[in-house]
Coordinates of C-alpha atoms and ligand atoms in Angstrom, one line a residue:
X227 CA -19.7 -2.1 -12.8
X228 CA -18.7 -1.8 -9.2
X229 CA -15.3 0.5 -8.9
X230 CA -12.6 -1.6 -6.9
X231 CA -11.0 -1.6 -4.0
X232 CA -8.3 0.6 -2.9
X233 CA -6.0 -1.2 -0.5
X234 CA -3.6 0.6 1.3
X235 CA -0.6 -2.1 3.0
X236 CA 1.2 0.4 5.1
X237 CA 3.8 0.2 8.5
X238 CA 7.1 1.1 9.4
X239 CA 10.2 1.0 7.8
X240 CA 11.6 -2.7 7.3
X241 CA 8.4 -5.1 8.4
X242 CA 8.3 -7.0 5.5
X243 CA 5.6 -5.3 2.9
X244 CA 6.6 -5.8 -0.2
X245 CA 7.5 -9.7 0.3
X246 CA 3.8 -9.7 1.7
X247 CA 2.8 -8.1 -0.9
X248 CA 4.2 -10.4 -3.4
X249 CA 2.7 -13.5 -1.7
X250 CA -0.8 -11.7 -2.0
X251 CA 0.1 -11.1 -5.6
X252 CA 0.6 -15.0 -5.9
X253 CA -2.2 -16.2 -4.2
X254 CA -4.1 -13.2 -5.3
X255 CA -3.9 -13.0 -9.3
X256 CA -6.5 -10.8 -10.1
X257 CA -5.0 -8.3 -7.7
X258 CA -2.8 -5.1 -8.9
X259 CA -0.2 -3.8 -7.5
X260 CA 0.5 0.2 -8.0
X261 CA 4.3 1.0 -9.2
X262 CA 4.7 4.4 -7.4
X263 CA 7.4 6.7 -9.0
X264 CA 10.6 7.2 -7.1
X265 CA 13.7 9.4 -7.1
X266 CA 15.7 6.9 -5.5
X267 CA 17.9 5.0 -7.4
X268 CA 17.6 1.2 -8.4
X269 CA 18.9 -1.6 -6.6
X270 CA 20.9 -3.9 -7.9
X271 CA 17.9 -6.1 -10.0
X272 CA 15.2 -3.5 -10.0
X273 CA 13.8 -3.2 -13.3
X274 CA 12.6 0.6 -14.1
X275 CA 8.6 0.4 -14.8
X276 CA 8.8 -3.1 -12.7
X277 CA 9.1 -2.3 -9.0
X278 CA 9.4 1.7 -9.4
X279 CA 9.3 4.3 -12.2
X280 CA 12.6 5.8 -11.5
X281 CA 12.8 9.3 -12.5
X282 CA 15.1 12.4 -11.1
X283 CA 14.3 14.7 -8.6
X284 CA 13.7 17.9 -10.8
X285 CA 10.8 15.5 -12.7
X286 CA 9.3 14.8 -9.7
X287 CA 9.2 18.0 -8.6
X288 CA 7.3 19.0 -11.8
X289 CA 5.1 16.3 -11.4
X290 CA 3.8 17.5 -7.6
X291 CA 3.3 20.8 -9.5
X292 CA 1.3 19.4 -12.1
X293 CA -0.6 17.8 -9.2
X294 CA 0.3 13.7 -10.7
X295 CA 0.6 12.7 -7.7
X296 CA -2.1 11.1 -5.5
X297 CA -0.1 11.3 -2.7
X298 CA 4.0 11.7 -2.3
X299 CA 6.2 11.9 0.7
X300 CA 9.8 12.1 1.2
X301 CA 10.9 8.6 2.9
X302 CA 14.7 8.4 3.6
X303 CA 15.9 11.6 2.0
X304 CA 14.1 10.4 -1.3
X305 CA 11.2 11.2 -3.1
X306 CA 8.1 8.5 -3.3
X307 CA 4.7 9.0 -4.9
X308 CA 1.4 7.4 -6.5
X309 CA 0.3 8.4 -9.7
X310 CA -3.4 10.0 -10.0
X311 CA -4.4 8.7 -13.5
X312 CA -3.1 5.5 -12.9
X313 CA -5.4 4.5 -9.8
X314 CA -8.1 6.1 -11.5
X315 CA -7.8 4.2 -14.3
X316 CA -7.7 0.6 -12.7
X317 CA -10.3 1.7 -9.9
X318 CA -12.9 2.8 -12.9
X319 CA -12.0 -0.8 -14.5
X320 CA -13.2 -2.5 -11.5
X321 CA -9.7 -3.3 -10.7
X322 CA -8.7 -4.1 -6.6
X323 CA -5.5 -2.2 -6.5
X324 CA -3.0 -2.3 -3.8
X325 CA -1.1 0.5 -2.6
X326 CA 2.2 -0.5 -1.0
X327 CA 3.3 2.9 0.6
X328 CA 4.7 4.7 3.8
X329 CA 2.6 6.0 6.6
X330 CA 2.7 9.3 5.4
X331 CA 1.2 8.6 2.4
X332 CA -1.6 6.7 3.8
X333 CA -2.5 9.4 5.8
X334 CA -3.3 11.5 2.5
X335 CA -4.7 9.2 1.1
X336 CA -7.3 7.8 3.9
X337 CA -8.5 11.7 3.5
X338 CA -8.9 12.0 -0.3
X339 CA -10.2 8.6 -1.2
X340 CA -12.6 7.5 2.2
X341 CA -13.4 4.0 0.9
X342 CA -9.8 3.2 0.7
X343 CA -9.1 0.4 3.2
X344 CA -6.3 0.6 5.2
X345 CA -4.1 -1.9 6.6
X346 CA -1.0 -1.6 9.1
X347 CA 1.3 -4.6 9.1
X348 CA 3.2 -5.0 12.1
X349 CA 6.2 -6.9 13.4
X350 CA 5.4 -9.4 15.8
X351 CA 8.0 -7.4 18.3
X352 CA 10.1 -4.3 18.0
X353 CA 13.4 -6.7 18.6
X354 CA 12.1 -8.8 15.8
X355 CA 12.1 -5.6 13.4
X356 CA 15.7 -4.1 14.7
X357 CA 16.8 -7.3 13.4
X358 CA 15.3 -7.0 10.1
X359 CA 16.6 -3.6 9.3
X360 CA 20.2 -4.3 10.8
X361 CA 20.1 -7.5 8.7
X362 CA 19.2 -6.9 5.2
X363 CA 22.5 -5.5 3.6
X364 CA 20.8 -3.4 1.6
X365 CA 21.5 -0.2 3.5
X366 CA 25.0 1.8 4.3
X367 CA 25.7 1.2 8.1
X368 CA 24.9 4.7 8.5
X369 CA 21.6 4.9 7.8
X370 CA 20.6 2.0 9.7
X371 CA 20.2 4.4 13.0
X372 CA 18.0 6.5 10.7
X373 CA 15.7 4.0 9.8
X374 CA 15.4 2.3 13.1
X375 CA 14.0 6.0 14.2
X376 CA 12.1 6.2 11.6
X377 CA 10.3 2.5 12.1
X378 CA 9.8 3.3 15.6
X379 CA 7.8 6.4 15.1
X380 CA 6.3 4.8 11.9
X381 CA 4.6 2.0 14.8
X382 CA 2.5 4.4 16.4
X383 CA 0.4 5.5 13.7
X384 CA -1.3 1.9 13.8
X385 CA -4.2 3.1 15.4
X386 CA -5.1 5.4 12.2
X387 CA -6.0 2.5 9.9
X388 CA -8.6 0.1 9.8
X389 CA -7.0 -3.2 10.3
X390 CA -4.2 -4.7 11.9
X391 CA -2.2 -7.3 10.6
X392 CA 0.8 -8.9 12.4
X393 CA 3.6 -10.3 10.1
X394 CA 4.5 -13.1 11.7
X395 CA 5.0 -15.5 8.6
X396 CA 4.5 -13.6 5.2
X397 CA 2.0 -16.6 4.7
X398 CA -0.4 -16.3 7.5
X399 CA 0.0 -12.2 6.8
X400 CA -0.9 -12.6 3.2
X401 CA -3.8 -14.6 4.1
X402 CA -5.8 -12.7 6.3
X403 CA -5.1 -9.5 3.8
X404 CA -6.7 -11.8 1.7
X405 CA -9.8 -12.5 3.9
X406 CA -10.2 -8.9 4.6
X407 CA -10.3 -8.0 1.0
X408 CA -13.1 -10.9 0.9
X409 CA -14.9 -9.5 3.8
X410 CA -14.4 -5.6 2.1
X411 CA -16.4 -7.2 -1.2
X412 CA -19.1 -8.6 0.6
X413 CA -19.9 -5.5 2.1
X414 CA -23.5 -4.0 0.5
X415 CA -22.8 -0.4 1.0
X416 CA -19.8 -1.5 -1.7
X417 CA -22.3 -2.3 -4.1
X418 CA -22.0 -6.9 -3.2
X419 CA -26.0 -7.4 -4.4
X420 CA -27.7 -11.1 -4.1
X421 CA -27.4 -13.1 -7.5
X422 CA -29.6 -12.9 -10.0
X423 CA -30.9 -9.8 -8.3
X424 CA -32.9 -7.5 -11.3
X425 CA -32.1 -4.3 -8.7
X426 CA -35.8 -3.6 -8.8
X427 CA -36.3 -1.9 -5.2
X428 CA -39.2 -4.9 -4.4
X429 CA -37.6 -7.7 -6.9
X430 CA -37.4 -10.3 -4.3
X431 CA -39.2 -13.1 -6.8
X432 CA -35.7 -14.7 -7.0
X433 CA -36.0 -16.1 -3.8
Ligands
5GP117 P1 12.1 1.1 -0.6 O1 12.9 2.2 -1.1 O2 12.8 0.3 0.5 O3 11.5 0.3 -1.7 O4 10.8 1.8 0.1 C1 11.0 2.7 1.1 C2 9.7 3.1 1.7 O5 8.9 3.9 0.8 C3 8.8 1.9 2.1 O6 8.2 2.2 3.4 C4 7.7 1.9 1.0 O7 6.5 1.4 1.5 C5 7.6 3.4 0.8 N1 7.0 3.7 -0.5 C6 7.1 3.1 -1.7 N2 6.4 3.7 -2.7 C7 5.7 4.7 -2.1 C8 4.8 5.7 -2.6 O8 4.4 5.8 -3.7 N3 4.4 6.6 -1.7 C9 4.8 6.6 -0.4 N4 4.3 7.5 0.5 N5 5.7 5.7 0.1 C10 6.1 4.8 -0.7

């Protein structure tokens, strides 16, 4: 069986992932979505095991020692990371697994797993993210300056991954993820093989 694909949906700080991300779930069914582990702590509606695994700092800690993680990076003073076994598991299973993470962590992980395809959304303009961040009540005043920084160095790592996508409306976003996970399948050095095709080196009787 073919192992799946690795999909890494990266960008800065605010773009709209995870709403992308659910869209692509929803048009998408057979696609997984990787809970990563997090020392932050929920929002108001997150369900533990659901969106994150919430855990404390000193367990994560332990778990980088134990080498768990994938990849891990410290986004907004808090702890993020992927769990080895678990991508292995689905990726074995033939699953297509996305990885919704920071720039940081696609960066460790476009060096330990090289098929991993990587894509950086991106807002259709820098005013169009500022207004984004400032506007979505779920962070303190405070650390809205933070996190503008943040998103604005976050844009330049674009050129390290292997797509582009612009979220201009989560739909027409979703949908060319979509078309590039087609494309990514149809490639032959993935394993895509004609139907009906025995594998013999010469079998070309089929057609
Ligand atoms: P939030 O706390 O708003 O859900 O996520 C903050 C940031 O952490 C987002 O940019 C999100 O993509 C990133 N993030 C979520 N999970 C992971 C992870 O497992 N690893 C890394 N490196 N970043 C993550």
């Amino acid at each position: 069986m073919a192992e799946g694909i690795l999909l890494i949906i990266s960008g800065p700080s605010g773009v709209g992932k995870g709403t992308v991300c659910r869209f692509l779930l929803k048009i998408r069914d057979a696609l997984k979505l990787s809970v990563s582990t997090t020392t932050r702590p929920p929002r108001p509606g997150e369900v533990d095991g659901k969106e994150y695994n919430f855990t404390t700092t000193s367990c994560f800690k332990e778990m980088i020692n134990n080498g768990s993680f994938l990849e891990w990076a410290v986004v907004h003073d808090h702890y993020y990371g992927t769990r080895r076994d678990k991508v292995r598991e689905l990726l074995d299973k033939g699953e297509d697994l996305i990885l919704e993470i920071d720039v940081q962590g696609a960066e460790q992980i476009r060096e330990k797993e090289p098929d991993a395809v990587s894509i950086f959304l991106a807002p259709p303009s820098m005013a169009d993210l500022e207004k984004r961040i400032t506007g979505r009540g779920t962070e303190e005043p405070d650390k809205i300056f933070a996190r503008l920084e943040t998103a604005r160095r976050e844009m330049a790592a674009y050129r390290f991954y292997d797509y582009l996508v612009v979220n201009d409306t989560v739909k027409n976003a979703a949908l060319l993820i979509a078309s590039i996970i087609d494309a990514e399948k149809s490639r032959v050095s993935r394993g895509a093989r004609p139907p009906c095709w025995g594998g013999e080196k010469n079998d070309l009787s089929f057609y």
